[in-house]
XYZ file of C-alpha atoms in Angstrom:
471
model
C 0.000 0.000 0.000
C 2.955 2.311 0.519
C 3.679 2.154 -3.214
C 0.050 3.131 -3.987
C 0.171 6.082 -1.598
C 3.552 7.320 -2.806
C 3.034 6.821 -6.559
C -0.420 8.256 -7.153
C 0.414 9.880 -10.471
C 1.930 6.692 -11.925
C -0.909 4.558 -10.567
C -3.671 6.637 -12.148
C -1.820 6.933 -15.441
C -1.614 3.127 -15.435
C -5.355 2.869 -14.767
C -6.051 5.294 -17.611
C -3.833 3.494 -20.123
C -5.141 0.061 -19.102
C -8.691 1.306 -19.585
C -7.853 2.652 -23.047
C -6.162 -0.641 -23.989
C -9.079 -2.792 -22.829
C -11.589 -0.681 -24.745
C -9.477 -0.920 -27.900
C -9.127 -4.685 -27.552
C -12.880 -5.039 -26.992
C -13.505 -3.032 -30.162
C -11.248 -5.355 -32.142
C -12.087 -8.845 -30.862
C -15.747 -8.657 -29.821
C -18.652 -9.186 -32.197
C -21.565 -6.787 -32.171
C -24.131 -7.680 -29.514
C -27.705 -8.909 -29.755
C -29.283 -5.477 -29.302
C -27.107 -4.048 -32.054
C -28.262 -6.709 -34.507
C -31.905 -6.074 -33.675
C -31.602 -2.305 -34.099
C -29.745 -2.665 -37.392
C -32.541 -4.866 -38.807
C -35.160 -2.143 -39.193
C -36.182 -1.792 -42.840
C -38.312 0.725 -44.660
C -41.865 -0.417 -45.377
C -44.822 1.304 -46.993
C -46.010 3.078 -43.837
C -42.659 3.690 -42.119
C -40.092 1.345 -40.555
C -40.331 -2.074 -38.939
C -38.191 -5.056 -38.007
C -37.643 -7.164 -41.107
C -38.621 -10.554 -39.664
C -41.192 -9.549 -37.059
C -41.166 -8.126 -33.533
C -38.815 -9.561 -30.923
C -41.705 -9.866 -28.460
C -44.075 -12.387 -29.951
C -47.780 -13.041 -29.522
C -47.081 -16.741 -30.107
C -44.378 -17.865 -27.626
C -43.342 -20.743 -29.905
C -43.202 -19.204 -33.377
C -42.267 -15.997 -35.166
C -44.412 -14.222 -37.729
C -42.595 -11.905 -40.184
C -45.878 -10.115 -40.855
C -46.370 -9.238 -37.175
C -44.091 -6.217 -36.865
C -44.749 -2.863 -35.214
C -44.497 0.000 -37.711
C -42.863 3.279 -36.658
C -43.423 6.480 -38.619
C -39.719 7.330 -38.278
C -36.754 5.015 -37.921
C -35.932 4.461 -34.224
C -32.960 6.556 -33.091
C -29.845 4.523 -32.432
C -26.145 5.149 -32.022
C -25.376 1.439 -32.164
C -22.070 0.371 -33.657
C -18.628 -0.247 -32.236
C -17.042 2.775 -33.905
C -19.685 5.091 -32.445
C -19.446 3.399 -29.035
C -15.674 3.839 -29.061
C -16.034 7.501 -30.000
C -18.591 8.054 -27.228
C -16.449 6.410 -24.533
C -13.634 8.780 -25.523
C -16.004 11.778 -25.201
C -17.210 10.405 -21.874
C -13.658 10.147 -20.553
C -12.973 13.708 -21.707
C -16.051 14.896 -19.792
C -14.835 13.084 -16.688
C -11.442 14.790 -16.996
C -13.207 18.100 -16.409
C -14.488 16.779 -13.078
C -11.362 14.888 -11.990
C -8.794 13.076 -14.144
C -9.067 9.969 -11.954
C -12.765 9.654 -12.770
C -11.765 9.327 -16.442
C -9.690 6.265 -15.534
C -12.614 4.760 -13.618
C -14.943 5.250 -16.607
C -12.512 3.621 -19.037
C -11.992 0.702 -16.641
C -15.721 0.233 -15.940
C -16.627 -3.381 -16.927
C -20.107 -2.447 -18.158
C -18.703 0.299 -20.359
C -16.035 -1.981 -21.838
C -18.741 -4.602 -22.460
C -20.993 -2.029 -24.155
C -18.169 -0.669 -26.315
C -17.261 -4.164 -27.528
C -20.910 -4.924 -28.290
C -21.616 -1.635 -30.038
C -24.412 -0.823 -27.579
C -25.986 2.568 -26.859
C -24.874 2.918 -23.223
C -21.756 5.069 -23.907
C -23.771 7.445 -26.105
C -26.559 7.689 -23.529
C -24.008 8.407 -20.805
C -22.588 11.204 -22.993
C -26.068 12.709 -23.360
C -26.524 12.580 -19.595
C -23.107 14.202 -19.254
C -24.430 17.042 -21.422
C -27.334 17.448 -18.983
C -24.883 17.710 -16.084
C -22.717 20.194 -18.005
C -25.663 22.497 -18.645
C -26.799 22.257 -15.026
C -23.286 23.181 -13.934
C -23.103 26.143 -16.330
C -26.554 27.372 -15.336
C -25.475 27.519 -11.696
C -22.470 29.616 -12.690
C -24.498 32.139 -14.674
C -26.976 34.759 -13.501
C -29.723 34.097 -16.081
C -29.739 30.355 -15.639
C -33.314 29.202 -16.241
C -32.906 29.100 -20.034
C -29.799 26.888 -19.920
C -31.532 24.621 -17.404
C -34.453 24.245 -19.807
C -32.049 23.240 -22.581
C -30.582 20.668 -20.182
C -33.748 18.670 -20.700
C -33.293 18.231 -24.465
C -30.764 15.356 -24.184
C -33.331 13.587 -21.984
C -35.781 13.573 -24.908
C -33.117 12.028 -27.160
C -32.431 9.355 -24.532
C -36.170 8.621 -24.332
C -36.464 8.204 -28.101
C -33.391 5.967 -28.193
C -34.612 3.634 -25.451
C -38.362 3.788 -25.873
C -39.758 4.292 -29.405
C -43.001 2.388 -28.703
C -45.989 4.776 -28.399
C -47.737 2.501 -25.891
C -44.755 2.707 -23.537
C -44.108 6.410 -24.056
C -42.660 8.399 -21.160
C -42.854 11.632 -23.129
C -45.246 13.428 -20.737
C -43.198 12.609 -17.591
C -40.038 13.645 -19.465
C -41.565 17.003 -20.394
C -42.620 17.506 -16.762
C -39.051 16.734 -15.664
C -37.699 19.309 -18.139
C -40.103 21.933 -16.773
C -39.096 21.055 -13.227
C -35.404 21.359 -14.093
C -36.020 24.735 -15.707
C -37.962 26.003 -12.700
C -35.528 24.689 -10.102
C -33.637 27.996 -10.169
C -36.550 29.690 -8.361
C -36.787 27.013 -5.657
C -35.096 28.159 -2.412
C -31.807 26.335 -1.982
C -32.770 25.265 1.542
C -35.440 23.049 -0.019
C -32.900 21.355 -2.290
C -31.086 19.385 0.388
C -29.293 16.553 -1.480
C -30.476 13.757 0.830
C -34.067 14.921 0.575
C -33.840 15.345 -3.220
C -32.329 11.864 -3.623
C -35.213 10.311 -1.707
C -37.898 12.345 -3.468
C -36.412 11.601 -6.879
C -36.153 7.868 -6.194
C -39.740 7.715 -4.917
C -41.091 9.620 -7.910
C -39.127 7.488 -10.374
C -40.236 4.203 -8.849
C -43.786 5.522 -8.438
C -43.940 6.494 -12.118
C -43.293 2.904 -13.233
C -45.918 1.630 -10.781
C -48.415 4.162 -12.158
C -47.738 2.999 -15.731
C -48.447 -0.540 -14.562
C -51.707 0.431 -12.881
C -52.743 2.276 -16.055
C -51.925 -0.868 -18.098
C -49.417 0.972 -20.300
C -47.646 -1.447 -22.626
C -45.060 -3.746 -21.075
C -45.688 -2.236 -17.636
C -49.118 -3.907 -17.489
C -47.278 -7.023 -16.295
C -47.120 -5.337 -12.864
C -50.837 -5.988 -12.298
C -50.880 -9.282 -14.209
C -47.948 -10.900 -12.366
C -47.811 -8.833 -9.184
C -46.184 -11.504 -7.020
C -43.353 -12.181 -9.444
C -42.816 -8.441 -9.982
C -42.599 -7.683 -6.257
C -40.200 -10.614 -5.807
C -37.894 -9.192 -8.490
C -37.656 -5.644 -7.059
C -34.946 -6.267 -4.400
C -32.881 -8.219 -6.942
C -33.266 -5.374 -9.453
C -32.047 -2.968 -6.749
C -29.052 -5.232 -6.109
C -28.281 -5.576 -9.820
C -28.663 -1.967 -10.920
C -27.885 0.338 -8.010
C -25.476 -1.805 -5.979
C -23.577 -4.055 -8.426
C -23.521 -1.997 -11.653
C -23.723 1.320 -9.821
C -21.963 1.579 -6.474
C -19.607 -1.396 -6.995
C -18.694 -1.249 -10.721
C -18.396 2.547 -10.745
C -16.148 2.321 -7.646
C -18.358 4.776 -5.795
C -18.543 2.748 -2.565
C -15.292 4.189 -1.123
C -16.996 7.610 -1.107
C -20.515 6.602 -0.087
C -20.163 7.194 3.661
C -18.537 10.630 3.445
C -20.841 11.733 0.639
C -23.976 10.609 2.480
C -22.919 12.386 5.683
C -22.160 15.663 3.934
C -25.356 15.506 1.867
C -27.326 15.936 5.114
C -26.041 19.469 5.682
C -25.148 20.576 2.153
C -26.975 23.613 0.780
C -25.460 23.435 -2.685
C -28.038 23.907 -5.457
C -26.169 21.804 -8.032
C -25.736 18.949 -5.523
C -29.479 19.044 -4.861
C -30.337 18.979 -8.567
C -27.892 16.138 -9.234
C -29.308 14.178 -6.293
C -32.849 14.540 -7.655
C -31.688 13.451 -11.120
C -29.768 10.451 -9.796
C -32.578 9.403 -7.469
C -35.230 9.736 -10.167
C -33.381 7.750 -12.815
C -32.259 5.125 -10.279
C -35.882 4.559 -9.298
C -37.033 4.344 -12.910
C -34.221 2.007 -13.989
C -34.570 -0.309 -10.989
C -38.323 -0.695 -11.469
C -38.034 -0.948 -15.249
C -35.522 -3.797 -14.953
C -37.926 -5.556 -12.561
C -40.687 -5.087 -15.157
C -38.471 -6.475 -17.935
C -37.489 -9.532 -15.922
C -41.106 -10.263 -15.033
C -42.486 -9.646 -18.519
C -39.820 -11.527 -20.460
C -39.773 -14.500 -18.081
C -43.500 -14.954 -18.733
C -43.162 -14.250 -22.465
C -40.357 -16.771 -22.948
C -41.495 -19.270 -20.335
C -38.090 -18.950 -18.669
C -37.161 -20.728 -15.464
C -37.936 -18.433 -12.528
C -36.134 -16.971 -10.644
C -33.060 -17.998 -12.672
C -34.236 -15.745 -15.473
C -32.974 -12.785 -13.418
C -29.464 -14.274 -13.494
C -29.642 -14.837 -17.259
C -30.718 -11.245 -17.845
C -28.551 -9.727 -15.129
C -26.659 -7.543 -17.609
C -29.762 -5.323 -17.815
C -28.173 -3.656 -14.801
C -25.815 -1.865 -17.192
C -28.606 0.645 -17.911
C -27.575 2.446 -14.712
C -24.337 3.536 -16.419
C -26.200 6.545 -17.807
C -25.709 8.026 -14.318
C -21.934 7.620 -14.293
C -21.163 11.332 -14.920
C -23.905 12.662 -12.582
C -22.732 10.273 -9.832
C -19.072 11.284 -10.094
C -20.048 14.942 -10.283
C -22.161 14.618 -7.138
C -19.310 12.943 -5.242
C -16.972 15.763 -6.274
C -19.488 18.532 -5.580
C -20.357 17.307 -2.091
C -16.881 16.257 -0.937
C -14.758 18.923 -2.594
C -11.322 17.389 -2.125
C -11.399 13.607 -2.498
C -9.031 11.306 -0.638
C -7.706 9.346 -3.614
C -4.994 7.771 -1.463
C -7.573 5.817 0.524
C -7.018 2.051 0.619
C -10.683 1.628 -0.285
C -10.079 3.242 -3.677
C -7.236 0.840 -4.397
C -9.288 -2.206 -3.393
C -12.286 -0.888 -5.337
C -10.229 -0.908 -8.535
C -8.684 -4.298 -7.744
C -12.154 -5.792 -7.247
C -13.501 -4.686 -10.633
C -10.278 -5.468 -12.506
C -11.063 -9.179 -13.189
C -14.425 -8.208 -14.719
C -12.824 -5.463 -16.771
C -10.190 -7.865 -18.095
C -12.838 -10.458 -18.916
C -14.986 -7.905 -20.774
C -12.026 -6.526 -22.696
C -9.762 -9.490 -23.404
C -12.289 -12.267 -23.892
C -15.078 -10.418 -25.630
C -17.862 -12.466 -27.149
C -18.181 -14.040 -30.555
C -21.406 -14.929 -32.361
C -21.591 -18.520 -33.588
C -24.425 -17.398 -35.839
C -21.900 -15.596 -38.066
C -20.314 -18.947 -38.955
C -23.691 -20.624 -39.346
C -24.913 -17.849 -41.659
C -21.813 -18.068 -43.830
C -22.157 -21.838 -44.125
C -25.645 -21.619 -45.653
C -25.694 -21.260 -49.429
C -28.797 -19.077 -49.444
C -29.758 -17.418 -52.704
C -32.042 -14.452 -53.299
C -35.652 -14.911 -52.116
C -34.760 -18.052 -50.144
C -35.715 -18.475 -46.487
C -34.467 -20.482 -43.506
C -35.699 -21.738 -40.136
C -33.893 -21.232 -36.850
C -34.806 -23.501 -33.924
C -33.767 -22.677 -30.353
C -35.104 -22.285 -26.837
C -37.360 -19.262 -26.361
C -35.104 -17.022 -24.244
C -33.786 -14.186 -26.448
C -34.723 -16.274 -29.488
C -35.691 -13.407 -31.789
C -32.593 -11.477 -30.754
C -30.500 -14.453 -31.855
C -32.507 -14.781 -35.075
C -31.613 -11.211 -36.012
C -27.887 -11.959 -35.674
C -28.302 -13.732 -39.043
C -29.721 -10.620 -40.729
C -26.528 -8.680 -41.490
C -24.252 -11.658 -42.349
C -26.844 -12.924 -44.855
C -27.355 -9.469 -46.383
C -31.012 -10.309 -45.878
C -32.569 -6.997 -46.866
C -30.703 -6.847 -50.160
C -31.358 -10.503 -51.038
C -34.938 -10.554 -49.709
C -34.160 -13.444 -47.353
C -36.584 -14.155 -44.517
C -35.663 -15.894 -41.290
C -38.253 -17.817 -39.284
C -38.017 -19.035 -35.697
C -39.602 -21.957 -33.867
C -39.075 -22.962 -30.242
C -37.524 -26.280 -29.293
C -40.837 -27.266 -27.644
C -42.940 -26.608 -30.760
C -43.831 -29.019 -33.565
C -41.233 -27.447 -35.838
C -40.600 -30.755 -37.606
C -44.223 -30.811 -38.750
C -44.125 -27.118 -39.696
C -41.295 -27.846 -42.129
C -43.622 -30.199 -44.007
C -46.621 -27.874 -43.822
C -46.491 -24.072 -43.338
C -42.729 -23.911 -43.927
C -42.496 -26.480 -46.716
C -40.836 -23.863 -48.971
C -37.792 -23.736 -46.680
C -34.691 -25.747 -47.622
C -32.299 -24.564 -44.896
C -32.477 -25.316 -41.169
C -30.281 -24.031 -38.326
C -30.363 -25.785 -34.940
C -29.015 -23.949 -31.891
C -26.433 -25.740 -29.688
C -29.083 -26.848 -27.166
C -31.052 -28.749 -29.849
C -29.892 -32.363 -30.178
C -32.644 -33.734 -32.448
C -31.700 -35.091 -35.886
C -34.573 -34.143 -38.231
C -35.858 -36.721 -40.702
C -35.527 -35.858 -44.377
C -32.648 -33.466 -43.800
C -28.903 -33.923 -44.268
C -26.242 -32.317 -42.103
C -24.559 -29.582 -44.143
C -22.209 -27.980 -41.611
C -21.577 -27.673 -37.866
C -19.285 -25.913 -35.433
C -18.331 -25.580 -31.783
C -19.405 -22.673 -29.610
C -16.845 -21.222 -27.191
C -17.399 -22.460 -23.618
C -17.619 -18.969 -22.138
C -20.244 -18.120 -24.747
C -22.458 -21.067 -23.845
C -20.666 -24.056 -25.383
C -22.204 -26.840 -27.472
C -22.433 -27.454 -31.210
C -24.521 -25.567 -33.757
C -25.705 -27.445 -36.856
C -26.932 -26.436 -40.300
C -29.116 -28.840 -42.281
C -30.263 -28.870 -45.883
C -33.422 -30.529 -47.119
C -32.512 -33.890 -48.636
């Protein structure tokens, strides 16, 4: 520990360079993730845009329907792509440098961020947008006429909403507009009423309450709250653990500062700290409850084993990374000078390091790339993909780009391993000559010859995928 205390500059430079290296490696060796493939599969149709092979959330839990696809008037906003994710993580680190150079190292070494960069996910871009909100709040508190800048601070929130929630039935547009108005008007609220502890609690309660209200009103996915109340309530403490504690306090290495920050928040009369606390509390409440809704809804939709479904979908906790800049800014604003020589900081970094190395150096490959390349599909030909129901449509869409499906007018169909897919191939899907079986499917279909197969990496699930051609 003496070395850590006496070589702070060298230590933090090492953290910064290691973080940069791991992000670069993740960009190079990881394949794009499931969400990226889904978002890149929107095609233009007569009335707008829709997913090419049908919605990922199916009415029939055992079969896809390419004709059952939600149509959006405009193409959903996305920043997906590894190049964009890499650019955004660099912007994010630059923003953190303005707060404290050591926070930049923590962002670059964050396992969830490295994972998202390698997958080409939206999280780095969303965190940048939230960083813009914080920047405008900071500037507004430094300027005399600050209400206008605070109003503009809400615009990135609208972009985040459109990126994460394009479905009209699930729209949070009205609450978002109310939040923007509240942010704009906060400059006239007496600072004594903006105590950070109080604002954190109020924000969290309002955020969590909003999701409950959407459930009571039967709004889209949130209606599962009233339909599966017991399962939803059971998932809430695990969602809190996953989002706020594991991906938030632990992975962001905030826990070394929690005690001092919490104590000082009780007496702080800093307007910016109060606004940041409200923002952090509100989004934490929304994200925690939303993850609980997702786990409940998707476990029912896919017939997943409960409660193990929460473990399978545990990486939903990464959504909390949008608060990484507000959280670091709050810690800095409340504490002023931070004790970076604390042993807790050192151990905090050591504890996340194995996860950061795993996310950066191992990455994740998609076996579906190899399976897609092995099929000799021509224009206007289709194929069937058979797998278990969990994330099935997400996996189906990983075939879309490698097959150049939009250009060649290729359609992919999915059937669950518990369905009568063998019979479907002789009836509704009799025009299909290509069949892909996921690693968990061990059946050898009659009337089909094995065309190709391959092994899946153990850390990516293991097993053997197989491609068949009609005999």
